[in-house]
Amino acid sequence: MFWDEKTECLSRDEMTGIQEKSLKQTVKYAYEKVPFYKQLLDEKGIRAEEIKTIEDISLLPFTTKSDLRYNYPYGLCAVPQSDIVRLHASSGTTGKPFRYTLFTGAFGHHYGVEKIGAMVIPTSSGQTERQIMMMQDFGTTVFHCTPSYAVTVAEKMSEMGVDKDSLSLRLSIHGAEPMTEEMREEIEKKLGTIAIGDYGLTELGGPGVSIECPEKAGYHINEDYFYPEIIDPETLQLLPDGETGELVFTIKGRTDDMLIIGGINFFPSQLESVVLGFEEIEPHYEIHLGKKARLDSVSVKVETKPDFWANVGGDKIRELTLKMEKKVKDLLGFRMDVQIVEPQSIPRSEGKAKRVVDDR
């Protein structure tokens, strides 16, 4: 099923032609219009007209988050401020949070849905009971939010006595934070939807970079606008297909989400897979970073399901704790303290969940 079959079914040669034309135009435009990029390319001895093929992208220097922060707020604009008609921002867990007002993801999806002729119900996040009421009243068929908020909605539905089969939901789309296969299964079971992920970056305009289809076999990148160059983060050299790397996309997760404990790298999403692998545990967790004798330490709080907490004693809790700590060590290669806490004691997210608390 295609919305724009001609574009979605381009041959590789046709797609490369579009990419090369856009790349040359973009580099030339940025060089002429943005002083930061002109200085950056001049310092590297790169002339805009040298960029001719898609392989030449490896000649271009990276733009990092520190570059964006240094040039905040208007230093990277390619047009006069008088020509700017809308401002968007990240939904990130650091800095000032935004919802529908400035968050680029909301409007990206909003206008995308209108483009294909579907109706938009712009509810933003929060007021979860109201969200569920609107789903019932308006017959919502597609639900877009973070994976963690989808679980929050499902919990509230259970509290309200709203059965998933009483809703018209058929598809839920989740982005802004990682969604493991275990989290996907949890959402699909509790909401009765097909749950797919989308992936974008505020630095690239927000949503529309890539999305899964209902086959759930990987992300489809909109390559006529975005070119994924996968590199070795140490050597900065291109990697062959199938290798884990970094640049526009990372295969496991964003590198700024990665944590390093005792010289071992891991992603919170890896821990999520362990948490959701235990049927006694709810899909809510909080990683705490600290110091013990001047060394980094890490622990994780997890919640049990209400019926488990109500019907077992301390011995069962300790047994479950040891099982989880062993599973974490087997997967990540180091010991992590697991603290099992009572239901509803970990803060719920109405947007992007803050999974890591750094107390160092």
mmCIF file of C-alpha atoms in Angstrom:
data_model
loop_
_atom_site.group_PDB
_atom_site.id
_atom_site.type_symbol
_atom_site.label_atom_id
_atom_site.label_comp_id
_atom_site.label_asym_id
_atom_site.label_seq_id
_atom_site.Cartn_x
_atom_site.Cartn_y
_atom_site.Cartn_z
ATOM 1 C CA MET A 1 0.000 0.000 0.000
ATOM 2 C CA PHE A 2 1.541 3.310 -1.072
ATOM 3 C CA TRP A 3 0.577 6.939 -0.667
ATOM 4 C CA ASP A 4 3.026 8.224 -3.311
ATOM 5 C CA GLU A 5 3.919 5.086 -5.275
ATOM 6 C CA LYS A 6 6.191 6.859 -7.776
ATOM 7 C CA THR A 7 8.457 8.288 -5.074
ATOM 8 C CA GLU A 8 8.278 5.290 -2.745
ATOM 9 C CA CYS A 9 9.246 2.868 -5.512
ATOM 10 C CA LEU A 10 12.154 4.763 -7.066
ATOM 11 C CA SER A 11 15.058 2.638 -8.250
ATOM 12 C CA ARG A 12 18.378 2.976 -6.429
ATOM 13 C CA ASP A 13 19.867 4.930 -9.345
ATOM 14 C CA GLU A 14 16.885 7.301 -9.419
ATOM 15 C CA MET A 15 17.119 7.845 -5.659
ATOM 16 C CA THR A 16 20.865 8.497 -5.863
ATOM 17 C CA GLY A 17 20.235 11.082 -8.558
ATOM 18 C CA ILE A 18 17.768 12.933 -6.311
ATOM 19 C CA GLN A 19 20.164 12.708 -3.348
ATOM 20 C CA GLU A 20 23.109 14.077 -5.315
ATOM 21 C CA LYS A 21 21.117 16.973 -6.732
ATOM 22 C CA SER A 22 19.798 17.895 -3.266
ATOM 23 C CA LEU A 23 23.216 17.500 -1.644
ATOM 24 C CA LYS A 24 24.895 19.892 -4.074
ATOM 25 C CA GLN A 25 22.114 22.447 -3.665
ATOM 26 C CA THR A 26 22.154 22.203 0.130
ATOM 27 C CA VAL A 27 25.926 22.573 0.512
ATOM 28 C CA LYS A 28 26.009 25.537 -1.886
ATOM 29 C CA TYR A 29 23.076 27.198 -0.114
ATOM 30 C CA ALA A 30 24.538 26.678 3.367
ATOM 31 C CA TYR A 31 27.954 27.957 2.277
ATOM 32 C CA GLU A 32 26.469 31.124 0.771
ATOM 33 C CA LYS A 33 23.816 31.846 3.405
ATOM 34 C CA VAL A 34 25.178 30.676 6.792
ATOM 35 C CA PRO A 35 28.452 32.248 8.006
ATOM 36 C CA PHE A 36 29.070 29.353 10.409
ATOM 37 C CA TYR A 37 29.138 26.810 7.562
ATOM 38 C CA LYS A 38 31.194 29.056 5.311
ATOM 39 C CA GLN A 39 33.837 29.373 8.034
ATOM 40 C CA LEU A 40 33.698 25.648 8.815
ATOM 41 C CA LEU A 41 34.215 24.594 5.197
ATOM 42 C CA ASP A 42 36.896 27.236 4.616
ATOM 43 C CA GLU A 43 38.818 25.992 7.674
ATOM 44 C CA LYS A 44 38.671 22.433 6.275
ATOM 45 C CA GLY A 45 39.777 23.615 2.838
ATOM 46 C CA ILE A 46 36.547 22.382 1.240
ATOM 47 C CA ARG A 47 34.895 24.284 -1.611
ATOM 48 C CA ALA A 48 31.165 23.844 -2.089
ATOM 49 C CA GLU A 49 31.609 22.997 -5.771
ATOM 50 C CA GLU A 50 33.795 19.996 -4.819
ATOM 51 C CA ILE A 51 30.720 18.190 -3.469
ATOM 52 C CA LYS A 52 29.367 16.467 -6.576
ATOM 53 C CA THR A 53 28.445 12.868 -5.697
ATOM 54 C CA ILE A 54 26.849 11.212 -2.709
ATOM 55 C CA GLU A 55 30.224 9.689 -1.804
ATOM 56 C CA ASP A 56 31.577 13.230 -1.337
ATOM 57 C CA ILE A 57 29.425 13.601 1.765
ATOM 58 C CA SER A 58 32.258 11.993 3.721
ATOM 59 C CA LEU A 59 34.340 15.137 3.017
ATOM 60 C CA LEU A 60 31.952 17.334 4.972
ATOM 61 C CA PRO A 61 32.579 18.042 8.682
ATOM 62 C CA PHE A 62 29.939 17.081 11.229
ATOM 63 C CA THR A 63 27.544 19.479 12.905
ATOM 64 C CA THR A 64 27.430 18.622 16.606
ATOM 65 C CA LYS A 65 25.055 19.517 19.420
ATOM 66 C CA SER A 66 27.698 21.864 20.802
ATOM 67 C CA ASP A 67 27.620 23.731 17.469
ATOM 68 C CA LEU A 68 23.870 24.128 17.803
ATOM 69 C CA ARG A 69 24.143 25.348 21.392
ATOM 70 C CA TYR A 70 26.967 27.767 20.544
ATOM 71 C CA ASN A 71 24.952 29.307 17.700
ATOM 72 C CA TYR A 72 21.681 29.512 19.665
ATOM 73 C CA PRO A 73 19.244 31.057 18.935
ATOM 74 C CA TYR A 74 19.607 32.408 15.378
ATOM 75 C CA GLY A 75 23.244 31.806 14.439
ATOM 76 C CA LEU A 76 22.477 29.005 11.968
ATOM 77 C CA CYS A 77 19.579 30.708 10.210
ATOM 78 C CA ALA A 78 19.939 30.901 6.430
ATOM 79 C CA VAL A 79 17.373 33.678 6.057
ATOM 80 C CA PRO A 80 16.788 37.032 7.782
ATOM 81 C CA GLN A 81 14.753 36.862 10.995
ATOM 82 C CA SER A 82 12.033 38.880 9.259
ATOM 83 C CA ASP A 83 11.451 35.907 6.909
ATOM 84 C CA ILE A 84 10.927 33.347 9.712
ATOM 85 C CA VAL A 85 7.271 32.426 10.188
ATOM 86 C CA ARG A 86 7.407 29.629 12.781
ATOM 87 C CA LEU A 87 9.731 28.451 15.553
ATOM 88 C CA HIS A 88 10.038 24.823 16.686
ATOM 89 C CA ALA A 89 12.003 23.146 19.472
ATOM 90 C CA SER A 90 13.020 19.737 20.762
ATOM 91 C CA SER A 91 10.996 17.549 23.103
ATOM 92 C CA GLY A 92 14.240 16.621 24.897
ATOM 93 C CA THR A 93 14.436 15.595 28.550
ATOM 94 C CA THR A 94 17.177 18.150 29.211
ATOM 95 C CA GLY A 95 16.568 21.867 29.040
ATOM 96 C CA LYS A 96 13.089 23.362 28.952
ATOM 97 C CA PRO A 97 10.305 20.900 28.055
ATOM 98 C CA PHE A 98 7.672 21.702 25.444
ATOM 99 C CA ARG A 99 4.422 20.081 24.415
ATOM 100 C CA TYR A 100 2.359 20.979 21.358
ATOM 101 C CA THR A 101 3.389 24.645 21.381
ATOM 102 C CA LEU A 102 7.009 24.502 20.216
ATOM 103 C CA PHE A 103 7.636 20.770 19.880
ATOM 104 C CA THR A 104 8.607 20.066 16.266
ATOM 105 C CA GLY A 105 7.248 16.514 16.356
ATOM 106 C CA ALA A 106 3.681 17.593 17.030
ATOM 107 C CA PHE A 107 3.376 19.940 14.071
ATOM 108 C CA GLY A 108 5.342 17.659 11.775
ATOM 109 C CA HIS A 109 2.819 14.897 12.295
ATOM 110 C CA HIS A 110 -0.103 17.318 12.367
ATOM 111 C CA TYR A 111 0.578 18.689 8.896
ATOM 112 C CA GLY A 112 1.596 15.288 7.572
ATOM 113 C CA VAL A 113 -1.775 13.844 8.586
ATOM 114 C CA GLU A 114 -3.615 16.761 6.995
ATOM 115 C CA LYS A 115 -1.558 16.282 3.822
ATOM 116 C CA ILE A 116 -2.896 12.754 3.350
ATOM 117 C CA GLY A 117 -6.441 13.929 3.975
ATOM 118 C CA ALA A 118 -6.998 12.497 7.459
ATOM 119 C CA MET A 119 -8.562 14.307 10.413
ATOM 120 C CA VAL A 120 -6.345 15.557 13.240
ATOM 121 C CA ILE A 121 -7.366 15.698 16.900
ATOM 122 C CA PRO A 122 -4.606 17.913 18.410
ATOM 123 C CA THR A 123 -4.895 16.961 22.086
ATOM 124 C CA SER A 124 -1.229 17.360 23.115
ATOM 125 C CA SER A 125 -0.290 15.346 26.225
ATOM 126 C CA GLY A 126 -1.489 15.291 29.817
ATOM 127 C CA GLN A 127 -5.030 15.167 31.205
ATOM 128 C CA THR A 128 -5.019 11.455 30.521
ATOM 129 C CA GLU A 129 -8.648 10.845 31.488
ATOM 130 C CA ARG A 130 -9.669 13.537 28.998
ATOM 131 C CA GLN A 131 -7.530 11.862 26.320
ATOM 132 C CA ILE A 132 -9.372 8.582 26.815
ATOM 133 C CA MET A 133 -12.766 10.330 26.806
ATOM 134 C CA MET A 134 -11.907 12.006 23.503
ATOM 135 C CA MET A 135 -10.828 8.669 22.007
ATOM 136 C CA GLN A 136 -14.233 7.279 22.972
ATOM 137 C CA ASP A 137 -16.227 10.302 21.792
ATOM 138 C CA PHE A 138 -14.453 10.932 18.493
ATOM 139 C CA GLY A 139 -13.688 7.344 17.499
ATOM 140 C CA THR A 140 -9.916 7.851 17.339
ATOM 141 C CA THR A 141 -8.262 5.229 15.114
ATOM 142 C CA VAL A 142 -4.576 6.263 15.275
ATOM 143 C CA PHE A 143 -2.758 7.348 18.426
ATOM 144 C CA HIS A 144 0.632 9.098 18.375
ATOM 145 C CA CYS A 145 2.719 9.583 21.524
ATOM 146 C CA THR A 146 5.855 8.391 23.293
ATOM 147 C CA PRO A 147 5.959 4.687 24.231
ATOM 148 C CA SER A 148 6.000 5.525 27.939
ATOM 149 C CA TYR A 149 2.901 7.694 27.653
ATOM 150 C CA ALA A 150 1.086 4.913 25.792
ATOM 151 C CA VAL A 151 1.621 2.715 28.860
ATOM 152 C CA THR A 152 0.383 5.537 31.114
ATOM 153 C CA VAL A 153 -2.804 5.798 29.018
ATOM 154 C CA ALA A 154 -3.315 2.034 29.224
ATOM 155 C CA GLU A 155 -2.953 2.125 33.015
ATOM 156 C CA LYS A 156 -5.482 4.956 33.282
ATOM 157 C CA MET A 157 -7.903 3.031 31.045
ATOM 158 C CA SER A 158 -7.676 0.113 33.472
ATOM 159 C CA GLU A 159 -8.361 2.420 36.441
ATOM 160 C CA MET A 160 -11.385 3.913 34.640
ATOM 161 C CA GLY A 161 -12.733 0.526 33.646
ATOM 162 C CA VAL A 162 -12.385 1.304 29.925
ATOM 163 C CA ASP A 163 -11.874 -1.858 27.860
ATOM 164 C CA LYS A 164 -9.539 -1.523 24.886
ATOM 165 C CA ASP A 165 -12.159 -3.188 22.691
ATOM 166 C CA SER A 166 -14.535 -0.294 23.365
ATOM 167 C CA LEU A 167 -12.182 2.030 21.484
ATOM 168 C CA SER A 168 -11.642 2.266 17.724
ATOM 169 C CA LEU A 169 -7.834 2.298 17.943
ATOM 170 C CA ARG A 170 -6.097 0.204 15.297
ATOM 171 C CA LEU A 171 -2.642 1.793 15.034
ATOM 172 C CA SER A 172 -0.334 3.524 17.504
ATOM 173 C CA ILE A 173 2.817 5.368 16.433
ATOM 174 C CA HIS A 174 5.555 6.008 18.970
ATOM 175 C CA GLY A 175 8.666 8.153 18.854
ATOM 176 C CA ALA A 176 10.903 10.572 20.810
ATOM 177 C CA GLU A 177 12.315 7.751 22.955
ATOM 178 C CA PRO A 178 13.431 4.146 22.340
ATOM 179 C CA MET A 179 10.803 1.405 22.072
ATOM 180 C CA THR A 180 12.086 -2.106 22.671
ATOM 181 C CA GLU A 181 10.282 -5.139 21.272
ATOM 182 C CA GLU A 182 9.174 -5.926 24.813
ATOM 183 C CA MET A 183 7.667 -2.439 25.193
ATOM 184 C CA ARG A 184 5.975 -2.803 21.798
ATOM 185 C CA GLU A 185 4.353 -6.072 22.908
ATOM 186 C CA GLU A 186 3.187 -4.437 26.147
ATOM 187 C CA ILE A 187 1.548 -1.547 24.266
ATOM 188 C CA GLU A 188 -0.096 -3.811 21.690
ATOM 189 C CA LYS A 189 -1.483 -6.070 24.403
ATOM 190 C CA LYS A 190 -2.865 -3.238 26.535
ATOM 191 C CA LEU A 191 -4.161 -0.931 23.772
ATOM 192 C CA GLY A 192 -5.092 -3.521 21.164
ATOM 193 C CA THR A 193 -3.182 -1.710 18.410
ATOM 194 C CA ILE A 194 -0.431 -2.396 15.938
ATOM 195 C CA ALA A 195 2.411 -0.378 17.494
ATOM 196 C CA ILE A 196 5.083 1.034 15.182
ATOM 197 C CA GLY A 197 7.993 3.383 15.773
ATOM 198 C CA ASP A 198 9.047 6.569 14.077
ATOM 199 C CA TYR A 199 12.416 8.265 14.325
ATOM 200 C CA GLY A 200 13.473 11.833 13.713
ATOM 201 C CA LEU A 201 15.814 14.483 15.029
ATOM 202 C CA THR A 202 15.060 18.096 15.825
ATOM 203 C CA GLU A 203 18.396 18.892 14.183
ATOM 204 C CA LEU A 204 16.998 17.535 10.893
ATOM 205 C CA GLY A 205 13.602 19.176 11.117
ATOM 206 C CA GLY A 206 11.940 16.715 13.480
ATOM 207 C CA PRO A 207 9.646 13.916 12.267
ATOM 208 C CA GLY A 208 9.550 12.548 8.752
ATOM 209 C CA VAL A 209 13.081 11.114 8.778
ATOM 210 C CA SER A 210 12.014 7.475 9.054
ATOM 211 C CA ILE A 211 9.185 5.259 10.232
ATOM 212 C CA GLU A 212 8.268 1.592 10.470
ATOM 213 C CA CYS A 213 5.450 0.070 8.456
ATOM 214 C CA PRO A 214 3.004 -2.482 9.927
ATOM 215 C CA GLU A 215 5.412 -5.290 8.974
ATOM 216 C CA LYS A 216 7.647 -4.023 11.827
ATOM 217 C CA ALA A 217 10.776 -5.241 10.050
ATOM 218 C CA GLY A 218 12.859 -2.067 10.301
ATOM 219 C CA TYR A 219 12.642 1.648 9.621
ATOM 220 C CA HIS A 220 11.994 3.093 6.168
ATOM 221 C CA ILE A 221 14.202 6.154 5.691
ATOM 222 C CA ASN A 222 12.869 8.919 3.452
ATOM 223 C CA GLU A 223 16.049 8.874 1.414
ATOM 224 C CA ASP A 224 14.948 11.545 -1.026
ATOM 225 C CA TYR A 225 15.420 14.012 1.864
ATOM 226 C CA PHE A 226 17.775 12.280 4.310
ATOM 227 C CA TYR A 227 20.950 10.347 3.561
ATOM 228 C CA PRO A 228 22.060 7.848 6.230
ATOM 229 C CA GLU A 229 25.832 7.654 6.431
ATOM 230 C CA ILE A 230 26.872 5.064 9.028
ATOM 231 C CA ILE A 231 30.384 5.486 10.434
ATOM 232 C CA ASP A 232 32.715 4.026 13.041
ATOM 233 C CA PRO A 233 32.541 6.557 15.937
ATOM 234 C CA GLU A 234 36.230 6.033 16.695
ATOM 235 C CA THR A 235 37.799 6.161 13.224
ATOM 236 C CA LEU A 236 34.993 8.158 11.501
ATOM 237 C CA GLN A 237 35.276 5.749 8.563
ATOM 238 C CA LEU A 238 32.264 4.408 6.690
ATOM 239 C CA LEU A 239 31.027 1.009 7.816
ATOM 240 C CA PRO A 240 29.571 -1.746 5.618
ATOM 241 C CA ASP A 241 25.844 -2.505 5.672
ATOM 242 C CA GLY A 242 24.663 -4.270 8.794
ATOM 243 C CA GLU A 243 27.368 -2.919 11.097
ATOM 244 C CA THR A 244 26.540 -0.893 14.220
ATOM 245 C CA GLY A 245 27.732 2.676 13.826
ATOM 246 C CA GLU A 246 26.986 6.330 14.240
ATOM 247 C CA LEU A 247 26.203 9.510 12.340
ATOM 248 C CA VAL A 248 22.752 10.393 11.116
ATOM 249 C CA PHE A 249 21.312 7.244 12.688
ATOM 250 C CA THR A 250 22.624 4.797 15.275
ATOM 251 C CA ILE A 251 21.455 1.345 15.218
ATOM 252 C CA LYS A 252 21.012 0.752 18.929
ATOM 253 C CA GLY A 253 20.200 4.276 20.097
ATOM 254 C CA ARG A 254 21.403 7.849 20.188
ATOM 255 C CA THR A 255 24.989 8.095 21.399
ATOM 256 C CA ASP A 256 24.033 10.892 23.789
ATOM 257 C CA ASP A 257 21.690 8.349 25.472
ATOM 258 C CA MET A 258 24.574 5.919 25.992
ATOM 259 C CA LEU A 259 25.883 5.440 29.543
ATOM 260 C CA ILE A 260 29.401 4.336 30.500
ATOM 261 C CA ILE A 261 29.860 2.526 33.822
ATOM 262 C CA GLY A 262 33.217 1.016 34.741
ATOM 263 C CA GLY A 263 34.364 1.300 31.139
ATOM 264 C CA ILE A 264 31.326 -0.602 29.836
ATOM 265 C CA ASN A 265 28.876 1.101 27.458
ATOM 266 C CA PHE A 266 25.163 0.404 27.597
ATOM 267 C CA PHE A 267 21.879 1.970 26.557
ATOM 268 C CA PRO A 268 18.828 2.371 28.807
ATOM 269 C CA SER A 269 16.814 0.535 26.159
ATOM 270 C CA GLN A 270 18.917 -2.588 26.802
ATOM 271 C CA LEU A 271 17.884 -2.465 30.454
ATOM 272 C CA GLU A 272 14.267 -2.012 29.400
ATOM 273 C CA SER A 273 14.432 -5.363 27.617
ATOM 274 C CA VAL A 274 15.411 -7.015 30.911
ATOM 275 C CA VAL A 275 12.746 -5.210 32.940
ATOM 276 C CA LEU A 276 9.935 -6.182 30.592
ATOM 277 C CA GLY A 277 11.163 -9.740 30.450
ATOM 278 C CA PHE A 278 9.763 -10.332 33.966
ATOM 279 C CA GLU A 279 5.999 -10.771 34.075
ATOM 280 C CA GLU A 280 5.880 -9.509 37.668
ATOM 281 C CA ILE A 281 7.282 -6.098 36.656
ATOM 282 C CA GLU A 282 5.505 -3.071 35.186
ATOM 283 C CA PRO A 283 7.096 -1.217 32.212
ATOM 284 C CA HIS A 284 8.318 1.646 34.421
ATOM 285 C CA TYR A 285 11.883 2.017 35.580
ATOM 286 C CA GLU A 286 14.338 4.681 36.704
ATOM 287 C CA ILE A 287 18.122 4.399 36.416
ATOM 288 C CA HIS A 288 20.149 6.169 39.119
ATOM 289 C CA LEU A 289 23.814 7.061 38.626
ATOM 290 C CA GLY A 290 25.939 7.760 41.690
ATOM 291 C CA LYS A 291 29.344 7.419 43.300
ATOM 292 C CA LYS A 292 30.678 4.759 45.669
ATOM 293 C CA ALA A 293 34.214 5.276 46.966
ATOM 294 C CA ARG A 294 34.860 7.710 44.087
ATOM 295 C CA LEU A 295 33.787 5.112 41.516
ATOM 296 C CA ASP A 296 30.719 5.344 39.318
ATOM 297 C CA SER A 297 27.815 3.195 40.451
ATOM 298 C CA VAL A 298 24.441 2.472 38.895
ATOM 299 C CA SER A 299 21.161 1.132 40.240
ATOM 300 C CA VAL A 300 17.676 0.779 38.858
ATOM 301 C CA LYS A 301 14.252 1.134 40.452
ATOM 302 C CA VAL A 302 11.464 -1.027 39.044
ATOM 303 C CA GLU A 303 7.797 -1.440 39.960
ATOM 304 C CA THR A 304 5.935 -4.680 40.500
ATOM 305 C CA LYS A 305 2.429 -5.222 39.258
ATOM 306 C CA PRO A 306 -0.191 -4.478 41.945
ATOM 307 C CA ASP A 307 -1.389 -8.060 42.350
ATOM 308 C CA PHE A 308 2.171 -9.342 42.849
ATOM 309 C CA TRP A 309 2.981 -6.651 45.449
ATOM 310 C CA ALA A 310 -0.257 -7.329 47.345
ATOM 311 C CA ASN A 311 0.163 -11.093 47.572
ATOM 312 C CA VAL A 312 3.843 -11.792 48.267
ATOM 313 C CA GLY A 313 6.195 -11.189 51.166
ATOM 314 C CA GLY A 314 9.785 -10.054 51.531
ATOM 315 C CA ASP A 315 11.268 -13.422 50.584
ATOM 316 C CA LYS A 316 9.617 -13.351 47.146
ATOM 317 C CA ILE A 317 10.748 -9.768 46.585
ATOM 318 C CA ARG A 318 14.342 -10.693 47.448
ATOM 319 C CA GLU A 319 14.170 -13.734 45.167
ATOM 320 C CA LEU A 320 12.905 -11.622 42.284
ATOM 321 C CA THR A 321 15.578 -8.993 42.963
ATOM 322 C CA LEU A 322 18.371 -11.569 42.703
ATOM 323 C CA LYS A 323 16.919 -12.982 39.478
ATOM 324 C CA MET A 324 16.783 -9.537 37.918
ATOM 325 C CA GLU A 325 20.322 -8.626 39.026
ATOM 326 C CA LYS A 326 21.635 -11.859 37.497
ATOM 327 C CA LYS A 327 19.786 -11.215 34.233
ATOM 328 C CA VAL A 328 21.165 -7.668 34.051
ATOM 329 C CA LYS A 329 24.711 -8.869 34.690
ATOM 330 C CA ASP A 330 24.394 -11.576 32.036
ATOM 331 C CA LEU A 331 23.230 -9.035 29.465
ATOM 332 C CA LEU A 332 25.328 -5.975 30.284
ATOM 333 C CA GLY A 333 28.453 -7.552 31.739
ATOM 334 C CA PHE A 334 28.447 -5.792 35.113
ATOM 335 C CA ARG A 335 26.446 -5.915 38.338
ATOM 336 C CA MET A 336 23.669 -3.390 38.850
ATOM 337 C CA ASP A 337 21.672 -2.993 42.066
ATOM 338 C CA VAL A 338 17.956 -3.577 41.480
ATOM 339 C CA GLN A 339 15.471 -1.947 43.839
ATOM 340 C CA ILE A 340 11.914 -3.239 43.582
ATOM 341 C CA VAL A 341 9.395 -0.639 44.693
ATOM 342 C CA GLU A 342 5.644 -0.604 45.195
ATOM 343 C CA PRO A 343 3.222 0.129 42.333
ATOM 344 C CA GLN A 344 2.720 3.757 41.230
ATOM 345 C CA SER A 345 5.864 4.991 43.038
ATOM 346 C CA ILE A 346 7.853 5.876 39.884
ATOM 347 C CA PRO A 347 6.719 9.166 38.269
ATOM 348 C CA ARG A 348 4.637 8.724 35.118
ATOM 349 C CA SER A 349 5.490 10.518 31.899
ATOM 350 C CA GLU A 350 3.127 12.684 29.877
ATOM 351 C CA GLY A 351 5.751 13.084 27.177
ATOM 352 C CA LYS A 352 9.287 11.794 26.846
ATOM 353 C CA ALA A 353 10.149 9.724 29.928
ATOM 354 C CA LYS A 354 13.203 10.758 31.946
ATOM 355 C CA ARG A 355 14.760 7.348 32.499
ATOM 356 C CA VAL A 356 18.106 8.416 34.001
ATOM 357 C CA VAL A 357 18.734 10.373 37.218
ATOM 358 C CA ASP A 358 22.362 11.442 37.563
ATOM 359 C CA ASP A 359 23.244 12.037 41.234
ATOM 360 C CA ARG A 360 27.017 12.113 40.707
#
